[in-house]
PDB file of C-alpha atoms in Angstrom:
ATOM      1  CA  SER A   4    -127.974  12.035  21.757  1.00  0.00           C
ATOM      2  CA  ASP A   5    -127.042  10.200  18.549  1.00  0.00           C
ATOM      3  CA  ARG A   6    -123.809   9.018  20.262  1.00  0.00           C
ATOM      4  CA  THR A   7    -125.662   6.891  22.796  1.00  0.00           C
ATOM      5  CA  MET A   8    -127.376   4.787  20.228  1.00  0.00           C
ATOM      6  CA  ALA A   9    -124.202   3.233  18.763  1.00  0.00           C
ATOM      7  CA  VAL A  10    -122.599   2.134  22.014  1.00  0.00           C
ATOM      8  CA  GLY A  11    -121.382  -1.438  21.769  1.00  0.00           C
ATOM      9  CA  GLN A  12    -121.937  -1.898  18.058  1.00  0.00           C
ATOM     10  CA  ASN A  13    -119.002  -0.018  16.611  1.00  0.00           C
ATOM     11  CA  LYS A  14    -116.587   0.590  19.408  1.00  0.00           C
ATOM     12  CA  ARG A  15    -113.534   0.384  17.211  1.00  0.00           C
ATOM     13  CA  LEU A  16    -114.413   3.217  14.836  1.00  0.00           C
ATOM     14  CA  SER A  17    -112.145   5.874  16.225  1.00  0.00           C
ATOM     15  CA  LYS A  18    -109.280   3.701  17.299  1.00  0.00           C
ATOM     16  CA  GLY A  19    -107.603   2.991  13.982  1.00  0.00           C
ATOM     17  CA  LYS A  20    -106.338  -0.415  12.973  1.00  0.00           C
ATOM     18  CA  LYS A  21    -105.845  -3.053  15.585  1.00  0.00           C
ATOM     19  CA  GLY A  22    -102.277  -3.475  16.869  1.00  0.00           C
ATOM     20  CA  LYS A  23    -100.822  -0.967  14.425  1.00  0.00           C
ATOM     21  CA  GLY A  24     -97.971   1.324  15.406  1.00  0.00           C
ATOM     22  CA  LYS A  25     -96.606  -1.013  18.090  1.00  0.00           C
ATOM     23  CA  LYS A  26     -93.016  -1.371  17.039  1.00  0.00           C
ATOM     24  CA  ALA A  27     -91.463  -4.779  17.664  1.00  0.00           C
ATOM     25  CA  VAL A  28     -88.717  -4.108  20.176  1.00  0.00           C
ATOM     26  CA  ASP A  29     -85.827  -6.513  20.549  1.00  0.00           C
ATOM     27  CA  ALA A  30     -86.219  -8.168  23.933  1.00  0.00           C
ATOM     28  CA  PHE A  31     -82.460  -8.603  24.219  1.00  0.00           C
ATOM     29  CA  SER A  32     -81.822  -4.859  24.131  1.00  0.00           C
ATOM     30  CA  LYS A  33     -83.432  -4.677  27.584  1.00  0.00           C
ATOM     31  CA  LYS A  34     -81.254  -7.396  29.102  1.00  0.00           C
ATOM     32  CA  ASP A  35     -77.935  -7.456  30.926  1.00  0.00           C
ATOM     33  CA  TRP A  36     -75.310 -10.165  31.203  1.00  0.00           C
ATOM     34  CA  TYR A  37     -74.189 -11.330  34.630  1.00  0.00           C
ATOM     35  CA  ASP A  38     -71.239 -13.581  35.477  1.00  0.00           C
ATOM     36  CA  ILE A  39     -71.929 -16.771  37.418  1.00  0.00           C
ATOM     37  CA  LYS A  40     -69.345 -17.518  40.114  1.00  0.00           C
ATOM     38  CA  ALA A  41     -68.860 -21.022  41.547  1.00  0.00           C
ATOM     39  CA  PRO A  42     -68.183 -21.705  45.248  1.00  0.00           C
ATOM     40  CA  SER A  43     -64.601 -21.881  46.491  1.00  0.00           C
ATOM     41  CA  ALA A  44     -64.609 -25.700  46.562  1.00  0.00           C
ATOM     42  CA  PHE A  45     -64.059 -25.628  42.780  1.00  0.00           C
ATOM     43  CA  GLN A  46     -60.904 -24.515  40.998  1.00  0.00           C
ATOM     44  CA  VAL A  47     -62.591 -22.604  38.189  1.00  0.00           C
ATOM     45  CA  ARG A  48     -64.713 -19.829  39.618  1.00  0.00           C
ATOM     46  CA  ASN A  49     -66.155 -18.535  36.339  1.00  0.00           C
ATOM     47  CA  VAL A  50     -68.970 -20.882  35.376  1.00  0.00           C
ATOM     48  CA  GLY A  51     -70.583 -18.823  32.654  1.00  0.00           C
ATOM     49  CA  LYS A  52     -73.001 -15.988  32.110  1.00  0.00           C
ATOM     50  CA  THR A  53     -76.720 -15.497  32.508  1.00  0.00           C
ATOM     51  CA  LEU A  54     -79.199 -12.984  31.142  1.00  0.00           C
ATOM     52  CA  VAL A  55     -81.704 -10.904  33.041  1.00  0.00           C
ATOM     53  CA  THR A  56     -84.035  -8.060  32.094  1.00  0.00           C
ATOM     54  CA  ARG A  57     -82.787  -4.727  33.448  1.00  0.00           C
ATOM     55  CA  SER A  58     -84.349  -3.283  36.562  1.00  0.00           C
ATOM     56  CA  SER A  59     -87.288  -1.009  35.759  1.00  0.00           C
ATOM     57  CA  GLY A  60     -89.847   0.366  38.147  1.00  0.00           C
ATOM     58  CA  MET A  61     -90.746  -2.217  40.746  1.00  0.00           C
ATOM     59  CA  ARG A  62     -88.915  -5.026  38.947  1.00  0.00           C
ATOM     60  CA  VAL A  63     -85.489  -5.449  40.507  1.00  0.00           C
ATOM     61  CA  ALA A  64     -83.206  -7.487  38.267  1.00  0.00           C
ATOM     62  CA  THR A  65     -81.301  -9.124  41.130  1.00  0.00           C
ATOM     63  CA  GLU A  66     -84.502 -10.598  42.545  1.00  0.00           C
ATOM     64  CA  PHE A  67     -85.045 -12.432  39.272  1.00  0.00           C
ATOM     65  CA  LEU A  68     -81.505 -13.808  39.341  1.00  0.00           C
ATOM     66  CA  LYS A  69     -81.618 -15.215  42.847  1.00  0.00           C
ATOM     67  CA  GLY A  70     -82.749 -18.818  43.017  1.00  0.00           C
ATOM     68  CA  ARG A  71     -81.753 -19.644  39.469  1.00  0.00           C
ATOM     69  CA  VAL A  72     -80.155 -23.064  39.134  1.00  0.00           C
ATOM     70  CA  VAL A  73     -77.328 -23.608  36.671  1.00  0.00           C
ATOM     71  CA  GLU A  74     -75.722 -26.879  35.734  1.00  0.00           C
ATOM     72  CA  ALA A  75     -72.018 -27.211  35.071  1.00  0.00           C
ATOM     73  CA  ASN A  76     -69.751 -30.125  34.352  1.00  0.00           C
ATOM     74  CA  LEU A  77     -67.219 -30.993  37.037  1.00  0.00           C
ATOM     75  CA  ALA A  78     -64.575 -31.451  34.335  1.00  0.00           C
ATOM     76  CA  ASP A  79     -64.901 -27.749  33.540  1.00  0.00           C
ATOM     77  CA  LEU A  80     -65.120 -26.645  37.161  1.00  0.00           C
ATOM     78  CA  ASN A  81     -61.948 -28.484  38.136  1.00  0.00           C
ATOM     79  CA  LYS A  82     -60.063 -28.612  34.810  1.00  0.00           C
ATOM     80  CA  ASP A  83     -59.966 -32.386  35.104  1.00  0.00           C
ATOM     81  CA  GLU A  84     -61.299 -34.358  32.165  1.00  0.00           C
ATOM     82  CA  ASP A  85     -61.490 -37.550  34.233  1.00  0.00           C
ATOM     83  CA  GLN A  86     -64.465 -36.093  36.067  1.00  0.00           C
ATOM     84  CA  ASN A  87     -66.534 -35.401  32.982  1.00  0.00           C
ATOM     85  CA  TYR A  88     -69.295 -37.779  34.068  1.00  0.00           C
ATOM     86  CA  ARG A  89     -70.254 -35.575  37.014  1.00  0.00           C
ATOM     87  CA  LYS A  90     -72.747 -32.763  36.704  1.00  0.00           C
ATOM     88  CA  ILE A  91     -72.904 -30.115  39.414  1.00  0.00           C
ATOM     89  CA  LYS A  92     -75.938 -27.923  39.996  1.00  0.00           C
ATOM     90  CA  LEU A  93     -75.362 -24.495  41.492  1.00  0.00           C
ATOM     91  CA  GLN A  94     -77.986 -22.081  42.751  1.00  0.00           C
ATOM     92  CA  ILE A  95     -77.559 -18.321  42.581  1.00  0.00           C
ATOM     93  CA  MET A  96     -77.761 -17.024  46.149  1.00  0.00           C
ATOM     94  CA  ASP A  97     -76.512 -13.473  45.982  1.00  0.00           C
ATOM     95  CA  VAL A  98     -75.674 -10.814  43.421  1.00  0.00           C
ATOM     96  CA  GLN A  99     -72.753  -8.450  43.913  1.00  0.00           C
ATOM     97  CA  GLY A 100     -72.228  -5.985  41.108  1.00  0.00           C
ATOM     98  CA  LYS A 101     -72.285  -8.053  37.937  1.00  0.00           C
ATOM     99  CA  ASN A 102     -71.337 -11.262  39.748  1.00  0.00           C
ATOM    100  CA  CYS A 103     -73.820 -13.933  40.783  1.00  0.00           C
ATOM    101  CA  LEU A 104     -72.521 -15.898  43.740  1.00  0.00           C
ATOM    102  CA  CYS A 105     -73.631 -19.513  43.778  1.00  0.00           C
ATOM    103  CA  ASN A 106     -73.997 -22.261  46.290  1.00  0.00           C
ATOM    104  CA  PHE A 107     -73.897 -26.015  45.763  1.00  0.00           C
ATOM    105  CA  TYR A 108     -77.402 -27.216  44.876  1.00  0.00           C
ATOM    106  CA  GLY A 109     -77.006 -30.778  43.685  1.00  0.00           C
ATOM    107  CA  MET A 110     -74.955 -33.342  41.886  1.00  0.00           C
ATOM    108  CA  ASP A 111     -75.756 -35.902  39.244  1.00  0.00           C
ATOM    109  CA  MET A 112     -74.052 -38.361  36.970  1.00  0.00           C
ATOM    110  CA  THR A 113     -74.310 -38.314  33.207  1.00  0.00           C
ATOM    111  CA  THR A 114     -76.684 -40.893  31.802  1.00  0.00           C
ATOM    112  CA  ASP A 115     -74.048 -42.534  29.640  1.00  0.00           C
ATOM    113  CA  LYS A 116     -71.766 -43.105  32.634  1.00  0.00           C
ATOM    114  CA  ILE A 117     -74.511 -44.863  34.623  1.00  0.00           C
ATOM    115  CA  ARG A 118     -75.450 -46.908  31.566  1.00  0.00           C
ATOM    116  CA  SER A 119     -71.837 -47.950  31.128  1.00  0.00           C
ATOM    117  CA  LEU A 120     -71.663 -49.289  34.687  1.00  0.00           C
ATOM    118  CA  VAL A 121     -74.833 -51.369  34.636  1.00  0.00           C
ATOM    119  CA  LYS A 122     -74.132 -54.801  33.194  1.00  0.00           C
ATOM    120  CA  LYS A 123     -75.480 -58.316  33.273  1.00  0.00           C
ATOM    121  CA  TRP A 124     -74.359 -61.060  35.645  1.00  0.00           C
ATOM    122  CA  GLN A 125     -73.836 -58.751  38.599  1.00  0.00           C
ATOM    123  CA  THR A 126     -75.936 -57.204  41.347  1.00  0.00           C
ATOM    124  CA  THR A 127     -76.672 -53.484  41.415  1.00  0.00           C
ATOM    125  CA  ILE A 128     -77.092 -52.125  44.911  1.00  0.00           C
ATOM    126  CA  GLU A 129     -78.650 -48.725  45.434  1.00  0.00           C
ATOM    127  CA  CYS A 130     -79.406 -46.752  48.530  1.00  0.00           C
ATOM    128  CA  ALA A 131     -80.788 -43.308  49.354  1.00  0.00           C
ATOM    129  CA  VAL A 132     -80.466 -41.419  52.606  1.00  0.00           C
ATOM    130  CA  ASP A 133     -81.593 -38.015  53.920  1.00  0.00           C
ATOM    131  CA  VAL A 134     -78.951 -36.090  55.831  1.00  0.00           C
ATOM    132  CA  THR A 135     -78.602 -32.681  57.448  1.00  0.00           C
ATOM    133  CA  THR A 136     -75.206 -30.952  57.422  1.00  0.00           C
ATOM    134  CA  THR A 137     -73.886 -29.092  60.466  1.00  0.00           C
ATOM    135  CA  ASP A 138     -74.901 -25.782  58.891  1.00  0.00           C
ATOM    136  CA  GLY A 139     -78.473 -26.935  58.408  1.00  0.00           C
ATOM    137  CA  TYR A 140     -78.701 -27.992  54.756  1.00  0.00           C
ATOM    138  CA  LYS A 141     -81.010 -30.923  54.241  1.00  0.00           C
ATOM    139  CA  LEU A 142     -79.773 -33.174  51.444  1.00  0.00           C
ATOM    140  CA  ARG A 143     -80.783 -36.467  49.931  1.00  0.00           C
ATOM    141  CA  MET A 144     -77.872 -38.618  48.830  1.00  0.00           C
ATOM    142  CA  PHE A 145     -78.091 -41.577  46.466  1.00  0.00           C
ATOM    143  CA  CYS A 146     -75.441 -44.253  46.330  1.00  0.00           C
ATOM    144  CA  ILE A 147     -74.887 -46.935  43.725  1.00  0.00           C
ATOM    145  CA  ALA A 148     -72.553 -49.933  43.753  1.00  0.00           C
ATOM    146  CA  PHE A 149     -71.979 -53.133  41.813  1.00  0.00           C
ATOM    147  CA  THR A 150     -70.725 -56.529  42.870  1.00  0.00           C
ATOM    148  CA  LYS A 151     -67.510 -57.756  41.312  1.00  0.00           C
ATOM    149  CA  LYS A 152     -65.805 -61.083  40.878  1.00  0.00           C
ATOM    150  CA  ARG A 153     -63.465 -62.368  43.544  1.00  0.00           C
ATOM    151  CA  GLN A 154     -59.899 -62.971  42.526  1.00  0.00           C
ATOM    152  CA  ASN A 155     -59.513 -66.226  40.567  1.00  0.00           C
ATOM    153  CA  GLN A 156     -63.298 -66.643  40.422  1.00  0.00           C
ATOM    154  CA  LEU A 157     -64.464 -68.921  37.637  1.00  0.00           C
ATOM    155  CA  LYS A 158     -68.207 -68.539  37.960  1.00  0.00           C
ATOM    156  CA  LYS A 159     -69.722 -66.182  35.435  1.00  0.00           C
ATOM    157  CA  THR A 160     -72.115 -64.407  37.792  1.00  0.00           C
ATOM    158  CA  THR A 161     -71.512 -62.372  40.932  1.00  0.00           C
ATOM    159  CA  TYR A 162     -74.893 -62.142  42.583  1.00  0.00           C
ATOM    160  CA  ALA A 163     -75.092 -61.053  46.216  1.00  0.00           C
ATOM    161  CA  GLN A 164     -77.677 -62.620  48.477  1.00  0.00           C
ATOM    162  CA  THR A 165     -80.501 -60.467  49.786  1.00  0.00           C
ATOM    163  CA  ALA A 166     -79.081 -60.558  53.311  1.00  0.00           C
ATOM    164  CA  GLN A 167     -75.725 -59.372  51.991  1.00  0.00           C
ATOM    165  CA  ILE A 168     -77.382 -56.633  49.971  1.00  0.00           C
ATOM    166  CA  LYS A 169     -79.251 -55.469  53.059  1.00  0.00           C
ATOM    167  CA  ALA A 170     -76.051 -55.434  55.077  1.00  0.00           C
ATOM    168  CA  ILE A 171     -74.254 -53.473  52.357  1.00  0.00           C
ATOM    169  CA  ARG A 172     -77.125 -50.997  52.200  1.00  0.00           C
ATOM    170  CA  LYS A 173     -76.936 -50.526  55.946  1.00  0.00           C
ATOM    171  CA  LYS A 174     -73.197 -49.856  55.669  1.00  0.00           C
ATOM    172  CA  MET A 175     -73.870 -47.340  52.894  1.00  0.00           C
ATOM    173  CA  THR A 176     -76.482 -45.550  54.960  1.00  0.00           C
ATOM    174  CA  ASP A 177     -74.222 -45.424  58.012  1.00  0.00           C
ATOM    175  CA  ILE A 178     -71.196 -44.117  56.151  1.00  0.00           C
ATOM    176  CA  MET A 179     -73.138 -41.530  54.132  1.00  0.00           C
ATOM    177  CA  THR A 180     -74.878 -40.314  57.288  1.00  0.00           C
ATOM    178  CA  LYS A 181     -71.654 -40.156  59.251  1.00  0.00           C
ATOM    179  CA  GLU A 182     -69.746 -38.382  56.501  1.00  0.00           C
ATOM    180  CA  ALA A 183     -72.468 -35.839  55.804  1.00  0.00           C
ATOM    181  CA  THR A 184     -73.822 -34.985  59.247  1.00  0.00           C
ATOM    182  CA  THR A 185     -70.432 -34.187  60.791  1.00  0.00           C
ATOM    183  CA  VAL A 186     -69.406 -31.452  58.332  1.00  0.00           C
ATOM    184  CA  ASP A 187     -70.848 -28.320  56.773  1.00  0.00           C
ATOM    185  CA  LEU A 188     -72.002 -28.147  53.153  1.00  0.00           C
ATOM    186  CA  LYS A 189     -68.718 -26.704  51.891  1.00  0.00           C
ATOM    187  CA  GLU A 190     -66.681 -29.571  53.341  1.00  0.00           C
ATOM    188  CA  LEU A 191     -69.195 -32.122  52.093  1.00  0.00           C
ATOM    189  CA  VAL A 192     -68.858 -30.805  48.536  1.00  0.00           C
ATOM    190  CA  ARG A 193     -65.105 -31.234  48.895  1.00  0.00           C
ATOM    191  CA  LYS A 194     -65.756 -34.890  49.739  1.00  0.00           C
ATOM    192  CA  PHE A 195     -68.046 -35.349  46.728  1.00  0.00           C
ATOM    193  CA  ILE A 196     -65.452 -34.153  44.227  1.00  0.00           C
ATOM    194  CA  PRO A 197     -62.878 -36.960  44.668  1.00  0.00           C
ATOM    195  CA  ASN A 198     -65.637 -39.516  45.421  1.00  0.00           C
ATOM    196  CA  SER A 199     -63.998 -40.239  48.778  1.00  0.00           C
ATOM    197  CA  ILE A 200     -67.276 -41.446  50.298  1.00  0.00           C
ATOM    198  CA  GLY A 201     -67.672 -44.030  47.542  1.00  0.00           C
ATOM    199  CA  THR A 202     -64.155 -45.326  48.116  1.00  0.00           C
ATOM    200  CA  GLN A 203     -64.822 -45.558  51.832  1.00  0.00           C
ATOM    201  CA  ILE A 204     -68.017 -47.565  51.280  1.00  0.00           C
ATOM    202  CA  GLU A 205     -66.171 -49.872  48.912  1.00  0.00           C
ATOM    203  CA  GLN A 206     -63.511 -50.611  51.524  1.00  0.00           C
ATOM    204  CA  ALA A 207     -66.018 -51.040  54.354  1.00  0.00           C
ATOM    205  CA  CYS A 208     -68.100 -53.548  52.382  1.00  0.00           C
ATOM    206  CA  GLN A 209     -65.116 -55.615  51.278  1.00  0.00           C
ATOM    207  CA  CYS A 210     -65.822 -58.108  54.080  1.00  0.00           C
ATOM    208  CA  LEU A 211     -69.474 -58.499  53.026  1.00  0.00           C
ATOM    209  CA  TYR A 212     -69.084 -58.787  49.266  1.00  0.00           C
ATOM    210  CA  PRO A 213     -66.441 -57.276  46.963  1.00  0.00           C
ATOM    211  CA  LEU A 214     -67.836 -54.169  45.290  1.00  0.00           C
ATOM    212  CA  LYS A 215     -66.729 -51.992  42.392  1.00  0.00           C
ATOM    213  CA  ASP A 216     -67.843 -48.666  40.882  1.00  0.00           C
ATOM    214  CA  VAL A 217     -69.203 -47.319  44.145  1.00  0.00           C
ATOM    215  CA  TYR A 218     -70.403 -43.769  43.588  1.00  0.00           C
ATOM    216  CA  ILE A 219     -72.529 -41.148  45.204  1.00  0.00           C
ATOM    217  CA  ARG A 220     -74.777 -41.179  42.169  1.00  0.00           C
ATOM    218  CA  LYS A 221     -76.838 -38.125  42.964  1.00  0.00           C
ATOM    219  CA  VAL A 222     -77.299 -35.441  45.590  1.00  0.00           C
ATOM    220  CA  LYS A 223     -80.185 -33.061  45.840  1.00  0.00           C
ATOM    221  CA  THR A 224     -80.911 -30.217  48.202  1.00  0.00           C
ATOM    222  CA  LEU A 225     -84.251 -30.677  49.937  1.00  0.00           C
ATOM    223  CA  LYS A 226     -84.085 -27.638  52.159  1.00  0.00           C
ATOM    224  CA  ALA A 227     -81.613 -24.833  52.704  1.00  0.00           C
ATOM    225  CA  PRO A 228     -81.384 -23.362  56.215  1.00  0.00           C
TER     226      PRO A 228
END
């Protein structure tokens, strides 16, 4: 009967010191390394490695790998230092053995590259468009371009008029839509790498206003099929 009296007041009597005897275990000893593999559009297939806690009980390691997004530089993926201003995002889709197979997830430009393009005395023209590839990937593409001086131009500034800018934007939208909606994701990525869409826009807009530094500035995946 004397046990009932003390309930609540001194619960911790028998339990020993708080938190004693729990040995700090190194979290890394429970983890495995997996190789990240890039899609076939890139020359270098080994992107890097990633860590994941080993499967135990209900936790399956591969489930925690899938959906991870890694960022790699295009210069490394294609062994071409001229492309070092492009960042490629890849998403882990599948795990086979110790290999994580990735799919294209997005593209971006390094901040310093964009900063180096933007200058005074010229017009910056930007445009964004949502497209769906033939295999059902929904992407948003961003384009950026700058006006340039005509040959033997003396005037300091090269500003396009609003009507011209609108026309150029329409051309951008049309070309990006046409280029992206007629191919699957794999082919589209192959177009992104050499910036062929940017070159095409530059040529198409030549009649409206001479442009330079036309790039697909950014691509993001809105929805995978």
